[in-house]
PDB file of C-alpha atoms in Angstrom:
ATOM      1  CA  UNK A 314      22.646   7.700 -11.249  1.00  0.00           C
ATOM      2  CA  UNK A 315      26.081   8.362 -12.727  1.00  0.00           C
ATOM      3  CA  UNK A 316      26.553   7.723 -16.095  1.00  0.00           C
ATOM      4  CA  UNK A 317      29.149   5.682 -16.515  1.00  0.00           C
ATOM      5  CA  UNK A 318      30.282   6.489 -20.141  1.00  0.00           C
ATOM      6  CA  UNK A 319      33.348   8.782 -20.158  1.00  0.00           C
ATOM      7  CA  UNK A 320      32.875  12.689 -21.338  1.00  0.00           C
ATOM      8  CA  UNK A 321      34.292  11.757 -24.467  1.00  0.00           C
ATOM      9  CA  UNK A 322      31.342   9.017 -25.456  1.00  0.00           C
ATOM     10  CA  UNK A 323      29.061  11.850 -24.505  1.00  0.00           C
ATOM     11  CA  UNK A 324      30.424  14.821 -25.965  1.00  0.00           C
ATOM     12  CA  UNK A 325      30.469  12.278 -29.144  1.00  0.00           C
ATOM     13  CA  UNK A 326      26.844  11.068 -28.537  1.00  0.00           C
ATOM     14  CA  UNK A 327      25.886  14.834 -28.353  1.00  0.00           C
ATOM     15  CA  UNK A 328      27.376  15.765 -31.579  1.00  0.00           C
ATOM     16  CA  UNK A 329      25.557  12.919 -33.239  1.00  0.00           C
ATOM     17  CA  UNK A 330      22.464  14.071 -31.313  1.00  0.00           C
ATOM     18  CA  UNK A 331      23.141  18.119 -32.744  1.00  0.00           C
ATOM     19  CA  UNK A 332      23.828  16.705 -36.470  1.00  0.00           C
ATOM     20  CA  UNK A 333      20.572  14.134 -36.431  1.00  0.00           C
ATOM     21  CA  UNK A 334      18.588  17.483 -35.683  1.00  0.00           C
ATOM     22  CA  UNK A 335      20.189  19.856 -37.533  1.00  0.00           C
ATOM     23  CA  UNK A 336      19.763  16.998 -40.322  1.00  0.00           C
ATOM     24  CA  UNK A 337      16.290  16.316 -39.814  1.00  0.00           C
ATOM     25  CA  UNK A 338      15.548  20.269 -39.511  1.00  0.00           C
ATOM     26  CA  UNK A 339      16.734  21.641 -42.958  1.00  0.00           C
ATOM     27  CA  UNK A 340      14.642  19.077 -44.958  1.00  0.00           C
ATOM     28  CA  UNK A 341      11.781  19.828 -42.973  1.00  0.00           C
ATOM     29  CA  UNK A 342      11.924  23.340 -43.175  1.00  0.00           C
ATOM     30  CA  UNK A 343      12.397  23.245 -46.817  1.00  0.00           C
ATOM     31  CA  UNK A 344       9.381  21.231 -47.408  1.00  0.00           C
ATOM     32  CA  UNK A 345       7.314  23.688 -45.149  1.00  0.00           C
ATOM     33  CA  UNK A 346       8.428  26.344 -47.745  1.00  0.00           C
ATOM     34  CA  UNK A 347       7.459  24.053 -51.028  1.00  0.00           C
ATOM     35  CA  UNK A 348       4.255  23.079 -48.864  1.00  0.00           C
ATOM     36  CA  UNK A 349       4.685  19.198 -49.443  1.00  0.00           C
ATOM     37  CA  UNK A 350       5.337  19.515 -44.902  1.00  0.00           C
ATOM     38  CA  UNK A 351       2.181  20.650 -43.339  1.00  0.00           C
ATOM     39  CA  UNK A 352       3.066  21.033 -39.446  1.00  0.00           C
ATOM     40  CA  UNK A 353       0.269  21.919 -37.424  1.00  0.00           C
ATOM     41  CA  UNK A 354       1.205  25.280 -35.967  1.00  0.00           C
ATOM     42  CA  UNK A 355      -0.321  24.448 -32.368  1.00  0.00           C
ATOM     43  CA  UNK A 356       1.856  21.546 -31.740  1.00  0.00           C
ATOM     44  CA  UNK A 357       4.933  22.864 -33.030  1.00  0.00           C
ATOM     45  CA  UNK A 358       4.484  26.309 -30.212  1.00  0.00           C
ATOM     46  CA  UNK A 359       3.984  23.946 -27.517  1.00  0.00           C
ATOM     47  CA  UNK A 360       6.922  21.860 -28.699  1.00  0.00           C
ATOM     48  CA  UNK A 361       9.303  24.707 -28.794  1.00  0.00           C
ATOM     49  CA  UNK A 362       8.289  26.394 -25.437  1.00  0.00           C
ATOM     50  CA  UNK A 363       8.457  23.092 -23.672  1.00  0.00           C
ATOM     51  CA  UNK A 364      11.774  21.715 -24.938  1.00  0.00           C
ATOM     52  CA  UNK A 365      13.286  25.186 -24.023  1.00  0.00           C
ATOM     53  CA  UNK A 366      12.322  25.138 -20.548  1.00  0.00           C
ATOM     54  CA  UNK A 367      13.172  21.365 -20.157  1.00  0.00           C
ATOM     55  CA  UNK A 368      16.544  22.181 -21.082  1.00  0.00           C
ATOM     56  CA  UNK A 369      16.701  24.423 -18.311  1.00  0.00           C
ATOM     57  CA  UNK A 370      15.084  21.906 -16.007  1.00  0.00           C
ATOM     58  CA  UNK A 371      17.625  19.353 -16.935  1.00  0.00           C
ATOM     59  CA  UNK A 372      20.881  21.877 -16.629  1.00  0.00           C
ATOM     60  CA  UNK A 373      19.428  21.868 -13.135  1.00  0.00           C
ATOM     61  CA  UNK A 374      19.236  18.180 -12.956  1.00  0.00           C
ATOM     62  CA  UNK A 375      22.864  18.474 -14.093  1.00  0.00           C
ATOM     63  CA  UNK A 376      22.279  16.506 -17.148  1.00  0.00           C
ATOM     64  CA  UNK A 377      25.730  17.966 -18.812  1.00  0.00           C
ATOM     65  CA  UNK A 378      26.529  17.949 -22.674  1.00  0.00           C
ATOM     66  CA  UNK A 379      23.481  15.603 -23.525  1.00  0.00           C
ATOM     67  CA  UNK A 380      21.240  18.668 -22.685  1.00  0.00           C
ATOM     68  CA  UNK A 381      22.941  20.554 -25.638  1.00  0.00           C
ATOM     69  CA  UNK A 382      20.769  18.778 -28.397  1.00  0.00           C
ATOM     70  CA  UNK A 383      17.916  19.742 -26.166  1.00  0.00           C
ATOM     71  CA  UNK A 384      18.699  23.473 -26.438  1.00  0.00           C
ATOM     72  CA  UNK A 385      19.018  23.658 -30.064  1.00  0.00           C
ATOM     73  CA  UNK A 386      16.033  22.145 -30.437  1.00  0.00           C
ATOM     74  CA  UNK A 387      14.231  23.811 -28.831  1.00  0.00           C
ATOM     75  CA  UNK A 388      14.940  26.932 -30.709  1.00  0.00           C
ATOM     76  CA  UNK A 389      14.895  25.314 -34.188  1.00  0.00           C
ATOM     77  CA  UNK A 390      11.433  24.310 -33.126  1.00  0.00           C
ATOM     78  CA  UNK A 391      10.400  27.632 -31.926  1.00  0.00           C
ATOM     79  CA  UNK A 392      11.592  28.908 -35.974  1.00  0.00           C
ATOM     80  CA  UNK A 393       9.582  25.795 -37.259  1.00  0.00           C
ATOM     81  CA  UNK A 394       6.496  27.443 -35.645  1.00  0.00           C
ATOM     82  CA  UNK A 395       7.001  30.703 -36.630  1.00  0.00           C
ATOM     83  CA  UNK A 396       7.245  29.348 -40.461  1.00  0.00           C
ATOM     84  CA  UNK A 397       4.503  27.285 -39.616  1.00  0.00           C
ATOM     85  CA  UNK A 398       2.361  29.916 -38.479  1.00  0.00           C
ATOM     86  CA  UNK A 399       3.637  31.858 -41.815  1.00  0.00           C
ATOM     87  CA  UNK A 400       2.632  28.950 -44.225  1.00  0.00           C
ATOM     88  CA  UNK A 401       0.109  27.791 -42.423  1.00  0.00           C
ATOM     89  CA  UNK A 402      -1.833  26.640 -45.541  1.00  0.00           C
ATOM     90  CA  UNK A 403      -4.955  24.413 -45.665  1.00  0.00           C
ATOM     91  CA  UNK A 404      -4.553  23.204 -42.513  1.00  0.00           C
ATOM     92  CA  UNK A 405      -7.754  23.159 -40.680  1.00  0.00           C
ATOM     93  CA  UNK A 406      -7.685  24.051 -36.667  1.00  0.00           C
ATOM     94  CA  UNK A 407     -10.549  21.973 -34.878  1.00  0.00           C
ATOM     95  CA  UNK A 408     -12.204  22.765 -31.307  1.00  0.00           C
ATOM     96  CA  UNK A 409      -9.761  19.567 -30.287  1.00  0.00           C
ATOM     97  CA  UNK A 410      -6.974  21.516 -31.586  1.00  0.00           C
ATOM     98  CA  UNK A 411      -8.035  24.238 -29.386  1.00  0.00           C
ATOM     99  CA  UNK A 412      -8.847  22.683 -26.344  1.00  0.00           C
ATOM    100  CA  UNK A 413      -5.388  20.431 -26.251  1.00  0.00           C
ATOM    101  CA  UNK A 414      -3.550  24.000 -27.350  1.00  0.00           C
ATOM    102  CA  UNK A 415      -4.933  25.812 -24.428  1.00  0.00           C
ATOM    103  CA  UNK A 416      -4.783  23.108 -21.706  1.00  0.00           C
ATOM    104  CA  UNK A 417      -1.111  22.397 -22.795  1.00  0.00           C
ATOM    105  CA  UNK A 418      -0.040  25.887 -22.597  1.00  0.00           C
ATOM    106  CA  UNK A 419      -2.235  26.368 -19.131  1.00  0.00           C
ATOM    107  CA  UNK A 420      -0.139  23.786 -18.196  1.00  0.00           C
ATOM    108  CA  UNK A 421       3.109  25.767 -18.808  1.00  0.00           C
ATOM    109  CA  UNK A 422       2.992  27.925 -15.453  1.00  0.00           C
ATOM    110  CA  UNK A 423       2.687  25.651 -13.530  1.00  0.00           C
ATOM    111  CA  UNK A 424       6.200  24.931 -13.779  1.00  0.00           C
ATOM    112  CA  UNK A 425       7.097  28.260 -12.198  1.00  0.00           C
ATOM    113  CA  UNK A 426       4.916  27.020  -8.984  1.00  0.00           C
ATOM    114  CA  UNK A 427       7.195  24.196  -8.433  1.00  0.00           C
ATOM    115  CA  UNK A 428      10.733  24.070  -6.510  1.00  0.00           C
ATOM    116  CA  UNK A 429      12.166  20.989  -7.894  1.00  0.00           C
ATOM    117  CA  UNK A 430      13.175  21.050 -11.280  1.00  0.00           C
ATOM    118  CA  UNK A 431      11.640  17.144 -11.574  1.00  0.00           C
ATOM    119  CA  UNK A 432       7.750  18.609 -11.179  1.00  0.00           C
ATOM    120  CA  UNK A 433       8.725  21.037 -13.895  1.00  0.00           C
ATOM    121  CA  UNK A 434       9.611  18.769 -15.923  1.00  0.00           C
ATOM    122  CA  UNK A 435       6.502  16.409 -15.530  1.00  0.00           C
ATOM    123  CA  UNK A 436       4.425  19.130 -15.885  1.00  0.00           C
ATOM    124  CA  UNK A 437       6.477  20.104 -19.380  1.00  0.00           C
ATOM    125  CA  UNK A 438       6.444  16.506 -20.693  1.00  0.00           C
ATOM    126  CA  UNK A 439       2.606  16.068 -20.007  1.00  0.00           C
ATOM    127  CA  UNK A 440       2.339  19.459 -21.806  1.00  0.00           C
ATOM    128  CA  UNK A 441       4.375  18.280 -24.872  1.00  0.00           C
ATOM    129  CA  UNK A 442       2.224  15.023 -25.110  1.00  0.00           C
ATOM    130  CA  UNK A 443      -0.454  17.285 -25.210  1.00  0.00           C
ATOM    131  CA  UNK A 444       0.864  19.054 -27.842  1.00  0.00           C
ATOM    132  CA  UNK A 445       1.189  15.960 -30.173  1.00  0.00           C
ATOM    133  CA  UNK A 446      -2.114  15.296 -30.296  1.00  0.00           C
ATOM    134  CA  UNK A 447      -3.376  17.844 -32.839  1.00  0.00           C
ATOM    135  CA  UNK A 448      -0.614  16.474 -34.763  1.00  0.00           C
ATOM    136  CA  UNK A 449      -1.698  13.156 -34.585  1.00  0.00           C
ATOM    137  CA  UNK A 450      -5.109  14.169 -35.489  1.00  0.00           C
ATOM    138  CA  UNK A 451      -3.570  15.932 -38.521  1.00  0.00           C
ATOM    139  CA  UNK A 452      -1.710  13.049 -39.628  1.00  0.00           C
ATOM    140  CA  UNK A 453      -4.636  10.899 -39.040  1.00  0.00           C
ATOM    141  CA  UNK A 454      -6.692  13.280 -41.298  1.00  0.00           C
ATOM    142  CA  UNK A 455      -3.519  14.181 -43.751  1.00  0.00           C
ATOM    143  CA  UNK A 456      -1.473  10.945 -43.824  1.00  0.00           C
ATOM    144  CA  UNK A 457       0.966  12.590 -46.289  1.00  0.00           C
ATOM    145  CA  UNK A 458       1.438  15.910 -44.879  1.00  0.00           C
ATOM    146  CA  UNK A 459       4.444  14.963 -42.429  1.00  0.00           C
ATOM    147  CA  UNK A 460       7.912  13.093 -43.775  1.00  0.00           C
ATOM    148  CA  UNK A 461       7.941   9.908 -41.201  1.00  0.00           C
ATOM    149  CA  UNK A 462      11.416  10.008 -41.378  1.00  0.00           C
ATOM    150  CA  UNK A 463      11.550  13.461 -39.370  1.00  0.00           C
ATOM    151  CA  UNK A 464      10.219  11.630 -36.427  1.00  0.00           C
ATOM    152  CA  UNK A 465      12.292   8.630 -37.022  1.00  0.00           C
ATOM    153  CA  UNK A 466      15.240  10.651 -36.726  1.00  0.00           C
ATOM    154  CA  UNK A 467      14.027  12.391 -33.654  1.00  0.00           C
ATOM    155  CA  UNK A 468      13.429   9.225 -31.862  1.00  0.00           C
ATOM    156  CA  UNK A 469      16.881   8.147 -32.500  1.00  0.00           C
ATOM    157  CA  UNK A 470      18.329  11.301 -31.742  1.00  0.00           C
ATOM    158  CA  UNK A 471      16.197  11.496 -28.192  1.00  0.00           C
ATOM    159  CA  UNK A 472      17.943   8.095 -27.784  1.00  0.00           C
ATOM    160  CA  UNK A 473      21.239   9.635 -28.497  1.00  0.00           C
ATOM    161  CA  UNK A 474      20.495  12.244 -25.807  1.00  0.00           C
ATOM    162  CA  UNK A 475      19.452   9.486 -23.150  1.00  0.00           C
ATOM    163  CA  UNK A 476      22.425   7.953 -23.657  1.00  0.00           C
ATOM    164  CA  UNK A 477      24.838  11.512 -23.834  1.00  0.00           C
ATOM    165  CA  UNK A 478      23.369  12.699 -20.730  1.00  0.00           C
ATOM    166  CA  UNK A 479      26.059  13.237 -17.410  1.00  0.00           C
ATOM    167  CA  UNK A 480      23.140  11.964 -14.858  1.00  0.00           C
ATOM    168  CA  UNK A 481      20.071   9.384 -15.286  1.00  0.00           C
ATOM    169  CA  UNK A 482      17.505  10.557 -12.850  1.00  0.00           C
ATOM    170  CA  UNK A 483      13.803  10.972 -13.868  1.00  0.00           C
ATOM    171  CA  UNK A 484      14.885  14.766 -14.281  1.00  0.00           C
ATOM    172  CA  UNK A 485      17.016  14.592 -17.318  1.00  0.00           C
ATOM    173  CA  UNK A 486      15.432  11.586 -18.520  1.00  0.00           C
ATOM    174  CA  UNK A 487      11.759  11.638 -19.062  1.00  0.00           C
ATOM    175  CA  UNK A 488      11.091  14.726 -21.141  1.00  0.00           C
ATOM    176  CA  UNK A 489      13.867  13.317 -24.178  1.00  0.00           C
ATOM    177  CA  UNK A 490      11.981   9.679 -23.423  1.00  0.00           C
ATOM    178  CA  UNK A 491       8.544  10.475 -23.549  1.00  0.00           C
ATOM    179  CA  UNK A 492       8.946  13.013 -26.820  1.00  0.00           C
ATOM    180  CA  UNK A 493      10.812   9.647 -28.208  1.00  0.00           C
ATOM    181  CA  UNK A 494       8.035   7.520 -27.598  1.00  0.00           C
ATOM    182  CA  UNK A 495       5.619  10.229 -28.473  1.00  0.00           C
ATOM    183  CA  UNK A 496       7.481  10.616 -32.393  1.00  0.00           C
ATOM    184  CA  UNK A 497       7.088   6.206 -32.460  1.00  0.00           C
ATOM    185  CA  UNK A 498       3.285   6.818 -32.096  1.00  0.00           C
ATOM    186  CA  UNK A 499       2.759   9.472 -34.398  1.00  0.00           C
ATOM    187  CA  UNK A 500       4.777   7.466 -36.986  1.00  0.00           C
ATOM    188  CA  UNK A 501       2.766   4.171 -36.205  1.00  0.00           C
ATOM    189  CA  UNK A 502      -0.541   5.636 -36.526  1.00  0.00           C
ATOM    190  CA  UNK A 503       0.423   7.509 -39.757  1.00  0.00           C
ATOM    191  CA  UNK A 504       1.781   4.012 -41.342  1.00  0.00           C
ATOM    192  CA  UNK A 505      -1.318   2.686 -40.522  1.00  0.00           C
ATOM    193  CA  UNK A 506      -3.439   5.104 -41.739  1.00  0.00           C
ATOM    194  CA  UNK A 507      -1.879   5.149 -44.949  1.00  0.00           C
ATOM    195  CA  UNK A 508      -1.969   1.656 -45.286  1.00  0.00           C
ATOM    196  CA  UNK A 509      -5.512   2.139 -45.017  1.00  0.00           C
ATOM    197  CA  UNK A 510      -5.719   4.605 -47.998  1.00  0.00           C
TER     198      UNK A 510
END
């Protein structure tokens, strides 16, 4: 389906969409370097390899200027791993950890096997739900280690995208929905855990 917002209302949206995650990404990264952010390193290389080649998906799908948020995320996220990886810290890597890294990643080719650019990006959403798990497991563990507001910001900005994108089909729309939905997990099991402490 058409979206029926003009290019202007998108190209707007967008820019909102590029400044909430440029926004949310210099904070973060600056707390990865003071060590106050502790980002699991296996989540954030899933993140960044899936968002890269769902923004490829969803040029296909001809999802237009709302895929540009997309893109620069998922470069900035491929950098957050990197300086993950680099700080990695007291973070402890668990068989889970392992097992969700390696079946999201086996997950990855998969995409290659498939003509439409809608299995692709099924396959890539599943994988980046994967990929939130040792995350969640981390902030279940380390209630502090993550700034909520990070996610908050990315949920609003995948709603930004949703709503900047030229076409609605399930191709543009489910990778920036489920990651949305994925962000108002994590940041409803962290409040409750640290309620709890």
């Amino acid at each position: 389906m058409t979206n029926g917002l003009g290019i202007e209302i998108r190209s707007f949206l967008s820019a909102i969409a590029v400044g909430i995650t440029l926004l949310a990404y210099v904070p973060y990264l600056k707390g990865i370097k003071s060590g106050k952010v502790q980002p699991h390193v296996f989540s954030w290389i899933i993140w960044g390899l899936t968002t890269c080649i769902v923004f490829f998906a969803q040029l296909v799908g001809k999802g237009g200027i709302g895929t540009i948020p997309i893109a620069i995320s998922g470069f900035t996220t491929l950098l957050v791993a990197l300086y993950a990886y680099q700080k990695r810290g007291e973070i402890k890597i668990t068989k889970s950890d392992w097992f969700f890294f390696v079946l999201a990643l086996s997950s990855l080719p998969f995409w290659f096997y498939f003509s439409s650019p809608l299995a692709a990006v099924i396959v890539l959403s599943f994988a980046d739900s994967l990929g939130f798990i040792p995350t969640i497991r981390k902030g279940y563990v380390l209630p502090h280690s993550e700034p909520l507001g990070f996610y908050l910001l990315f949920l609003i900005r995948n709603s930004l995208v949703l709503l900047a994108l030229a076409e609605w089909n399930l191709t543009t729309t489910l990778f920036p929905s489920s990651a949305g939905l994925a962000c108002f997990v994590f940041v409803l099991v962290v409040k409750y855990r640290q309620k709890k402490i």
